[in-house]
Amino acid sequence: MLLANKTAVVYGAGGALGRAVARAFAEDGATVYLAGRTAAPLEAVAAEITGAGGTAHTAVVDALDERAVDDHLDAVAAEAGRIDVSFNLISHGDVHGVPLLDISAEDFARPIEIATVGNFHTMRSAARRMVKQQSGVILTLTSPPAKLVGPLMGGTAVAEAAVETFTRCLAAEVGLHGVRVLGLRSEGIPGAWAEDWHTNVFDTPVEATDGLDPEGHANVLAERTMLQRTPTVAEMTAVAVFLASDRAAAMTGTITNMTCGSVPD
């Protein structure tokens, strides 16, 4: 129970990865506050967690709305007494498969705005409260384009590089107050894709995935890794739990690389 007696806020908890992380946090003892833009998926995740003996609360929160983020964390802090972990896992509306010479400015800028502004709001709001309590962990999630740039990725590489840079910048400012800020860079996770493949996360031209299904696209990605495979959802959540726990107390301002070797960082 690495997160026993801790309060964790998960943004984008209605998506495949958000749900997996929320469940993992709860299984390791945390009281989980699920935030997202749509109530029904959040309530379904909360039902899974409470059905397994955990504790979960839900709230409709748009991470791009600074006031909504602040009001929600005020409510969480008032109810739980403190905020120990914050993890932003919202989708960014990326558009892949279109050359930079042809992509619209709107499609290029969308993931950059959502990733940077959304993380800025949630991370800063959590950090302000954690600084006052002199403890806490803020987590971010990125993927190989943050370091390993390839073609037809739209604004993804710019967005994720910005998130990793902001992760380090915030860590440098709040570390003195006992607050840790960490990133997790993961190769694509097929266990999440299978669920989200036909949602807005992958609502892009077929060229973005070589015309393949989730398994086929995962095989393409696996071929470029040292381990010849991609991470599992269970591996990703295990790392997230560890980083959020006191066992990682000496870690901050760094990006944990679990790309199976596609980015030899």
mmCIF file of C-alpha atoms in Angstrom:
data_model
loop_
_atom_site.group_PDB
_atom_site.id
_atom_site.type_symbol
_atom_site.label_atom_id
_atom_site.label_comp_id
_atom_site.label_asym_id
_atom_site.label_seq_id
_atom_site.Cartn_x
_atom_site.Cartn_y
_atom_site.Cartn_z
ATOM 1 C CA MET A 1 0.000 0.000 0.000
ATOM 2 C CA LEU A 2 2.479 2.604 -1.222
ATOM 3 C CA LEU A 3 -0.137 5.373 -1.276
ATOM 4 C CA ALA A 4 -1.996 4.635 1.947
ATOM 5 C CA ASN A 5 -3.663 7.707 3.451
ATOM 6 C CA LYS A 6 -2.792 9.852 0.430
ATOM 7 C CA THR A 7 -5.152 11.983 -1.640
ATOM 8 C CA ALA A 8 -4.677 11.812 -5.403
ATOM 9 C CA VAL A 9 -6.317 13.899 -8.128
ATOM 10 C CA VAL A 10 -6.394 12.400 -11.628
ATOM 11 C CA TYR A 11 -7.401 14.581 -14.579
ATOM 12 C CA GLY A 12 -8.721 12.807 -17.651
ATOM 13 C CA ALA A 13 -9.773 9.925 -15.418
ATOM 14 C CA GLY A 14 -12.509 8.869 -17.823
ATOM 15 C CA GLY A 15 -10.036 7.775 -20.504
ATOM 16 C CA ALA A 16 -8.286 4.434 -20.689
ATOM 17 C CA LEU A 17 -5.012 5.532 -19.096
ATOM 18 C CA GLY A 18 -6.694 7.849 -16.615
ATOM 19 C CA ARG A 19 -8.928 5.043 -15.419
ATOM 20 C CA ALA A 20 -6.015 2.621 -15.139
ATOM 21 C CA VAL A 21 -3.946 5.081 -13.110
ATOM 22 C CA ALA A 22 -6.882 5.974 -10.861
ATOM 23 C CA ARG A 23 -7.551 2.312 -10.162
ATOM 24 C CA ALA A 24 -3.875 1.651 -9.449
ATOM 25 C CA PHE A 25 -3.673 4.603 -7.064
ATOM 26 C CA ALA A 26 -6.787 3.380 -5.246
ATOM 27 C CA GLU A 27 -5.512 -0.197 -5.078
ATOM 28 C CA ASP A 28 -2.382 1.113 -3.376
ATOM 29 C CA GLY A 29 -4.412 2.934 -0.742
ATOM 30 C CA ALA A 30 -5.040 6.429 -2.094
ATOM 31 C CA THR A 31 -8.357 8.237 -1.943
ATOM 32 C CA VAL A 32 -8.833 9.211 -5.573
ATOM 33 C CA TYR A 33 -10.559 12.303 -6.932
ATOM 34 C CA LEU A 34 -11.505 11.765 -10.563
ATOM 35 C CA ALA A 35 -11.755 14.843 -12.789
ATOM 36 C CA GLY A 36 -12.774 15.147 -16.424
ATOM 37 C CA ARG A 37 -15.089 16.907 -18.842
ATOM 38 C CA THR A 38 -17.819 14.245 -18.925
ATOM 39 C CA ALA A 39 -19.586 12.844 -15.876
ATOM 40 C CA ALA A 40 -20.647 9.383 -17.073
ATOM 41 C CA PRO A 41 -17.166 7.913 -17.676
ATOM 42 C CA LEU A 42 -15.941 9.305 -14.351
ATOM 43 C CA GLU A 43 -18.857 7.746 -12.496
ATOM 44 C CA ALA A 44 -18.168 4.406 -14.163
ATOM 45 C CA VAL A 45 -14.545 4.508 -13.002
ATOM 46 C CA ALA A 46 -15.613 5.509 -9.492
ATOM 47 C CA ALA A 47 -18.012 2.555 -9.407
ATOM 48 C CA GLU A 48 -15.187 0.193 -10.356
ATOM 49 C CA ILE A 49 -12.964 1.596 -7.627
ATOM 50 C CA THR A 50 -15.571 1.557 -4.874
ATOM 51 C CA GLY A 51 -16.715 -1.894 -5.979
ATOM 52 C CA ALA A 52 -13.161 -3.113 -5.379
ATOM 53 C CA GLY A 53 -13.109 -1.584 -1.901
ATOM 54 C CA GLY A 54 -11.446 1.723 -2.730
ATOM 55 C CA THR A 55 -12.585 5.302 -2.288
ATOM 56 C CA ALA A 56 -13.270 7.606 -5.233
ATOM 57 C CA HIS A 57 -15.013 10.914 -5.864
ATOM 58 C CA THR A 58 -15.915 12.521 -9.188
ATOM 59 C CA ALA A 59 -16.191 16.063 -10.526
ATOM 60 C CA VAL A 60 -16.684 17.564 -13.968
ATOM 61 C CA VAL A 61 -13.660 19.801 -14.491
ATOM 62 C CA ASP A 62 -12.223 21.293 -17.670
ATOM 63 C CA ALA A 63 -8.444 21.516 -17.230
ATOM 64 C CA LEU A 64 -8.404 24.488 -19.603
ATOM 65 C CA ASP A 65 -10.638 26.450 -17.226
ATOM 66 C CA GLU A 66 -8.360 27.916 -14.568
ATOM 67 C CA ARG A 67 -11.212 28.897 -12.242
ATOM 68 C CA ALA A 68 -12.796 25.444 -12.478
ATOM 69 C CA VAL A 69 -9.478 23.779 -11.623
ATOM 70 C CA ASP A 70 -8.924 26.068 -8.639
ATOM 71 C CA ASP A 71 -12.471 25.656 -7.326
ATOM 72 C CA HIS A 72 -12.243 21.877 -7.600
ATOM 73 C CA LEU A 73 -8.937 21.683 -5.724
ATOM 74 C CA ASP A 74 -10.322 23.993 -3.054
ATOM 75 C CA ALA A 75 -13.191 21.534 -2.599
ATOM 76 C CA VAL A 76 -10.836 18.540 -2.527
ATOM 77 C CA ALA A 77 -8.550 20.176 0.015
ATOM 78 C CA ALA A 78 -11.511 21.156 2.181
ATOM 79 C CA GLU A 79 -12.858 17.616 2.157
ATOM 80 C CA ALA A 80 -9.626 15.599 2.304
ATOM 81 C CA GLY A 81 -7.481 18.029 4.264
ATOM 82 C CA ARG A 82 -4.598 17.890 1.777
ATOM 83 C CA ILE A 83 -3.598 17.065 -1.809
ATOM 84 C CA ASP A 84 -0.741 14.595 -2.085
ATOM 85 C CA VAL A 85 -0.696 13.673 -5.776
ATOM 86 C CA SER A 86 -1.813 15.366 -9.003
ATOM 87 C CA PHE A 87 -1.604 13.653 -12.402
ATOM 88 C CA ASN A 88 -2.831 15.228 -15.648
ATOM 89 C CA LEU A 89 -3.804 12.604 -18.242
ATOM 90 C CA ILE A 90 -6.165 14.580 -20.467
ATOM 91 C CA SER A 91 -6.118 13.988 -24.236
ATOM 92 C CA HIS A 92 -4.648 16.750 -26.384
ATOM 93 C CA GLY A 93 -6.595 16.507 -29.627
ATOM 94 C CA ASP A 94 -3.509 15.683 -31.691
ATOM 95 C CA VAL A 95 -3.780 15.363 -35.450
ATOM 96 C CA HIS A 96 -1.255 12.989 -37.017
ATOM 97 C CA GLY A 97 -0.654 11.852 -40.572
ATOM 98 C CA VAL A 98 -0.667 15.323 -42.148
ATOM 99 C CA PRO A 99 2.631 16.903 -43.305
ATOM 100 C CA LEU A 100 3.612 20.131 -41.590
ATOM 101 C CA LEU A 101 3.497 21.769 -45.004
ATOM 102 C CA ASP A 102 -0.210 20.977 -45.239
ATOM 103 C CA ILE A 103 -1.563 20.913 -41.682
ATOM 104 C CA SER A 104 -3.767 23.813 -40.623
ATOM 105 C CA ALA A 105 -2.548 26.199 -37.960
ATOM 106 C CA GLU A 106 -5.537 25.210 -35.841
ATOM 107 C CA ASP A 107 -4.743 21.492 -35.957
ATOM 108 C CA PHE A 108 -1.056 22.145 -35.314
ATOM 109 C CA ALA A 109 -1.647 24.463 -32.360
ATOM 110 C CA ARG A 110 -4.456 22.508 -30.668
ATOM 111 C CA PRO A 111 -2.313 19.901 -28.867
ATOM 112 C CA ILE A 112 0.239 22.538 -27.941
ATOM 113 C CA GLU A 113 -2.394 24.737 -26.322
ATOM 114 C CA ILE A 114 -4.231 21.904 -24.571
ATOM 115 C CA ALA A 115 -1.059 20.244 -23.287
ATOM 116 C CA THR A 116 0.660 23.405 -22.098
ATOM 117 C CA VAL A 117 -2.314 25.345 -20.762
ATOM 118 C CA GLY A 118 -4.048 22.300 -19.301
ATOM 119 C CA ASN A 119 -0.923 21.163 -17.480
ATOM 120 C CA PHE A 120 -0.099 24.716 -16.427
ATOM 121 C CA HIS A 121 -3.477 25.119 -14.737
ATOM 122 C CA THR A 122 -3.546 21.753 -12.975
ATOM 123 C CA MET A 123 0.123 21.703 -12.006
ATOM 124 C CA ARG A 124 0.266 25.267 -10.730
ATOM 125 C CA SER A 125 -2.975 24.957 -8.803
ATOM 126 C CA ALA A 126 -1.755 21.758 -7.123
ATOM 127 C CA ALA A 127 1.694 23.230 -6.484
ATOM 128 C CA ARG A 128 0.280 26.267 -4.715
ATOM 129 C CA ARG A 129 -1.526 24.049 -2.233
ATOM 130 C CA MET A 130 1.336 21.584 -1.879
ATOM 131 C CA VAL A 131 3.805 24.379 -1.132
ATOM 132 C CA LYS A 132 1.622 25.452 1.780
ATOM 133 C CA GLN A 133 1.555 21.910 3.184
ATOM 134 C CA GLN A 134 5.279 21.440 2.361
ATOM 135 C CA SER A 135 4.801 18.169 0.494
ATOM 136 C CA GLY A 136 3.229 16.629 -2.582
ATOM 137 C CA VAL A 137 3.922 15.029 -5.963
ATOM 138 C CA ILE A 138 2.914 16.319 -9.405
ATOM 139 C CA LEU A 139 3.170 13.945 -12.372
ATOM 140 C CA THR A 140 3.075 14.487 -16.134
ATOM 141 C CA LEU A 141 2.889 12.037 -19.041
ATOM 142 C CA THR A 142 4.618 12.326 -22.405
ATOM 143 C CA SER A 143 5.748 9.991 -25.196
ATOM 144 C CA PRO A 144 8.805 9.572 -27.476
ATOM 145 C CA PRO A 145 8.038 12.584 -29.724
ATOM 146 C CA ALA A 146 9.097 14.769 -26.786
ATOM 147 C CA LYS A 147 12.676 13.685 -27.593
ATOM 148 C CA LEU A 148 12.590 11.618 -30.776
ATOM 149 C CA VAL A 149 11.047 13.646 -33.568
ATOM 150 C CA GLY A 150 9.530 11.937 -36.603
ATOM 151 C CA PRO A 151 7.403 12.995 -39.570
ATOM 152 C CA LEU A 152 3.635 13.489 -39.670
ATOM 153 C CA MET A 153 3.292 14.170 -35.928
ATOM 154 C CA GLY A 154 1.636 17.582 -36.174
ATOM 155 C CA GLY A 155 2.086 19.607 -32.997
ATOM 156 C CA THR A 156 2.676 16.590 -30.748
ATOM 157 C CA ALA A 157 6.463 16.876 -30.494
ATOM 158 C CA VAL A 158 6.287 20.577 -29.657
ATOM 159 C CA ALA A 159 3.530 19.994 -27.080
ATOM 160 C CA GLU A 160 5.255 17.145 -25.285
ATOM 161 C CA ALA A 161 8.673 18.772 -25.282
ATOM 162 C CA ALA A 162 7.018 21.797 -23.672
ATOM 163 C CA VAL A 163 5.388 19.633 -20.997
ATOM 164 C CA GLU A 164 8.712 18.027 -20.107
ATOM 165 C CA THR A 165 10.433 21.412 -19.942
ATOM 166 C CA PHE A 166 7.697 22.838 -17.726
ATOM 167 C CA THR A 167 7.966 19.774 -15.496
ATOM 168 C CA ARG A 168 11.621 20.549 -14.847
ATOM 169 C CA CYS A 169 11.030 24.284 -14.457
ATOM 170 C CA LEU A 170 8.305 23.849 -11.864
ATOM 171 C CA ALA A 171 10.372 21.268 -9.991
ATOM 172 C CA ALA A 172 13.184 23.798 -9.702
ATOM 173 C CA GLU A 173 10.872 26.334 -8.073
ATOM 174 C CA VAL A 174 8.934 24.167 -5.626
ATOM 175 C CA GLY A 175 11.538 21.622 -4.557
ATOM 176 C CA LEU A 176 12.640 23.873 -1.706
ATOM 177 C CA HIS A 177 9.154 23.414 -0.260
ATOM 178 C CA GLY A 178 9.220 19.624 -0.329
ATOM 179 C CA VAL A 179 7.148 19.322 -3.521
ATOM 180 C CA ARG A 180 8.312 16.901 -6.213
ATOM 181 C CA VAL A 181 7.493 17.285 -9.924
ATOM 182 C CA LEU A 182 8.174 14.332 -12.199
ATOM 183 C CA GLY A 183 7.478 13.253 -15.743
ATOM 184 C CA LEU A 184 6.809 9.811 -17.132
ATOM 185 C CA ARG A 185 7.695 9.272 -20.792
ATOM 186 C CA SER A 186 6.135 6.124 -22.200
ATOM 187 C CA GLU A 187 6.133 4.480 -25.591
ATOM 188 C CA GLY A 188 2.633 3.886 -26.975
ATOM 189 C CA ILE A 189 0.527 1.555 -24.838
ATOM 190 C CA PRO A 190 -1.667 -0.806 -26.909
ATOM 191 C CA GLY A 191 -3.774 -1.688 -23.885
ATOM 192 C CA ALA A 192 -5.047 1.888 -23.905
ATOM 193 C CA TRP A 193 -5.310 2.199 -27.667
ATOM 194 C CA ALA A 194 -7.653 -0.743 -28.023
ATOM 195 C CA GLU A 195 -10.253 1.247 -26.112
ATOM 196 C CA ASP A 196 -9.571 4.746 -27.442
ATOM 197 C CA TRP A 197 -8.658 3.925 -31.044
ATOM 198 C CA HIS A 198 -11.844 5.250 -32.622
ATOM 199 C CA THR A 199 -12.409 8.173 -30.253
ATOM 200 C CA ASN A 200 -11.187 11.728 -30.675
ATOM 201 C CA VAL A 201 -7.737 10.594 -29.532
ATOM 202 C CA PHE A 202 -7.194 8.874 -32.880
ATOM 203 C CA ASP A 203 -9.660 10.785 -35.023
ATOM 204 C CA THR A 204 -6.950 11.409 -37.613
ATOM 205 C CA PRO A 205 -6.190 10.357 -41.191
ATOM 206 C CA VAL A 206 -5.468 6.666 -41.576
ATOM 207 C CA GLU A 207 -1.887 7.437 -42.602
ATOM 208 C CA ALA A 208 -1.169 8.330 -38.978
ATOM 209 C CA THR A 209 -1.295 4.655 -38.055
ATOM 210 C CA ASP A 210 -0.164 3.138 -41.356
ATOM 211 C CA GLY A 211 -3.717 1.963 -41.903
ATOM 212 C CA LEU A 212 -3.306 -0.570 -39.108
ATOM 213 C CA ASP A 213 -5.451 -1.677 -36.196
ATOM 214 C CA PRO A 214 -4.163 -1.174 -32.613
ATOM 215 C CA GLU A 215 -2.223 -4.451 -32.594
ATOM 216 C CA GLY A 216 -0.671 -3.803 -35.977
ATOM 217 C CA HIS A 217 0.372 -0.273 -35.086
ATOM 218 C CA ALA A 218 1.823 -1.515 -31.784
ATOM 219 C CA ASN A 219 3.934 -4.016 -33.734
ATOM 220 C CA VAL A 220 5.298 -1.199 -35.883
ATOM 221 C CA LEU A 221 6.280 0.751 -32.766
ATOM 222 C CA ALA A 222 7.736 -2.344 -31.093
ATOM 223 C CA GLU A 223 10.166 -2.864 -33.959
ATOM 224 C CA ARG A 224 11.963 0.382 -33.115
ATOM 225 C CA THR A 225 12.444 -0.422 -29.423
ATOM 226 C CA MET A 226 15.388 -2.231 -27.844
ATOM 227 C CA LEU A 227 13.056 -4.669 -26.116
ATOM 228 C CA GLN A 228 11.082 -5.287 -29.304
ATOM 229 C CA ARG A 229 7.829 -4.558 -27.498
ATOM 230 C CA THR A 230 5.794 -1.684 -26.097
ATOM 231 C CA PRO A 231 4.882 -1.082 -22.442
ATOM 232 C CA THR A 232 1.778 -2.527 -20.838
ATOM 233 C CA VAL A 233 -0.824 -0.564 -18.931
ATOM 234 C CA ALA A 234 0.174 -2.457 -15.771
ATOM 235 C CA GLU A 235 3.818 -1.446 -16.203
ATOM 236 C CA MET A 236 2.892 2.191 -16.710
ATOM 237 C CA THR A 237 0.637 2.325 -13.659
ATOM 238 C CA ALA A 238 3.219 0.551 -11.498
ATOM 239 C CA VAL A 239 5.784 3.215 -12.362
ATOM 240 C CA ALA A 240 3.243 5.967 -11.695
ATOM 241 C CA VAL A 241 2.440 4.538 -8.261
ATOM 242 C CA PHE A 242 6.134 4.307 -7.418
ATOM 243 C CA LEU A 243 6.852 7.892 -8.493
ATOM 244 C CA ALA A 244 3.895 9.149 -6.454
ATOM 245 C CA SER A 245 5.033 7.244 -3.375
ATOM 246 C CA ASP A 246 7.547 8.084 -0.680
ATOM 247 C CA ARG A 247 9.870 5.411 -2.080
ATOM 248 C CA ALA A 248 10.739 7.888 -4.840
ATOM 249 C CA ALA A 249 11.310 10.700 -2.331
ATOM 250 C CA ALA A 250 14.745 11.578 -3.776
ATOM 251 C CA MET A 251 13.417 11.994 -7.321
ATOM 252 C CA THR A 252 12.283 15.303 -8.806
ATOM 253 C CA GLY A 253 12.844 17.420 -11.893
ATOM 254 C CA THR A 254 13.412 14.365 -14.070
ATOM 255 C CA ILE A 255 11.584 12.353 -16.709
ATOM 256 C CA THR A 256 11.293 8.606 -16.112
ATOM 257 C CA ASN A 257 11.932 6.810 -19.388
ATOM 258 C CA MET A 258 9.786 3.719 -19.952
ATOM 259 C CA THR A 259 9.895 3.639 -23.747
ATOM 260 C CA CYS A 260 11.284 0.081 -23.911
ATOM 261 C CA GLY A 261 14.388 1.641 -25.433
ATOM 262 C CA SER A 262 12.890 3.537 -28.350
ATOM 263 C CA VAL A 263 14.396 6.652 -26.750
ATOM 264 C CA PRO A 264 17.786 5.647 -25.304
ATOM 265 C CA ASP A 265 17.851 8.578 -22.892
#
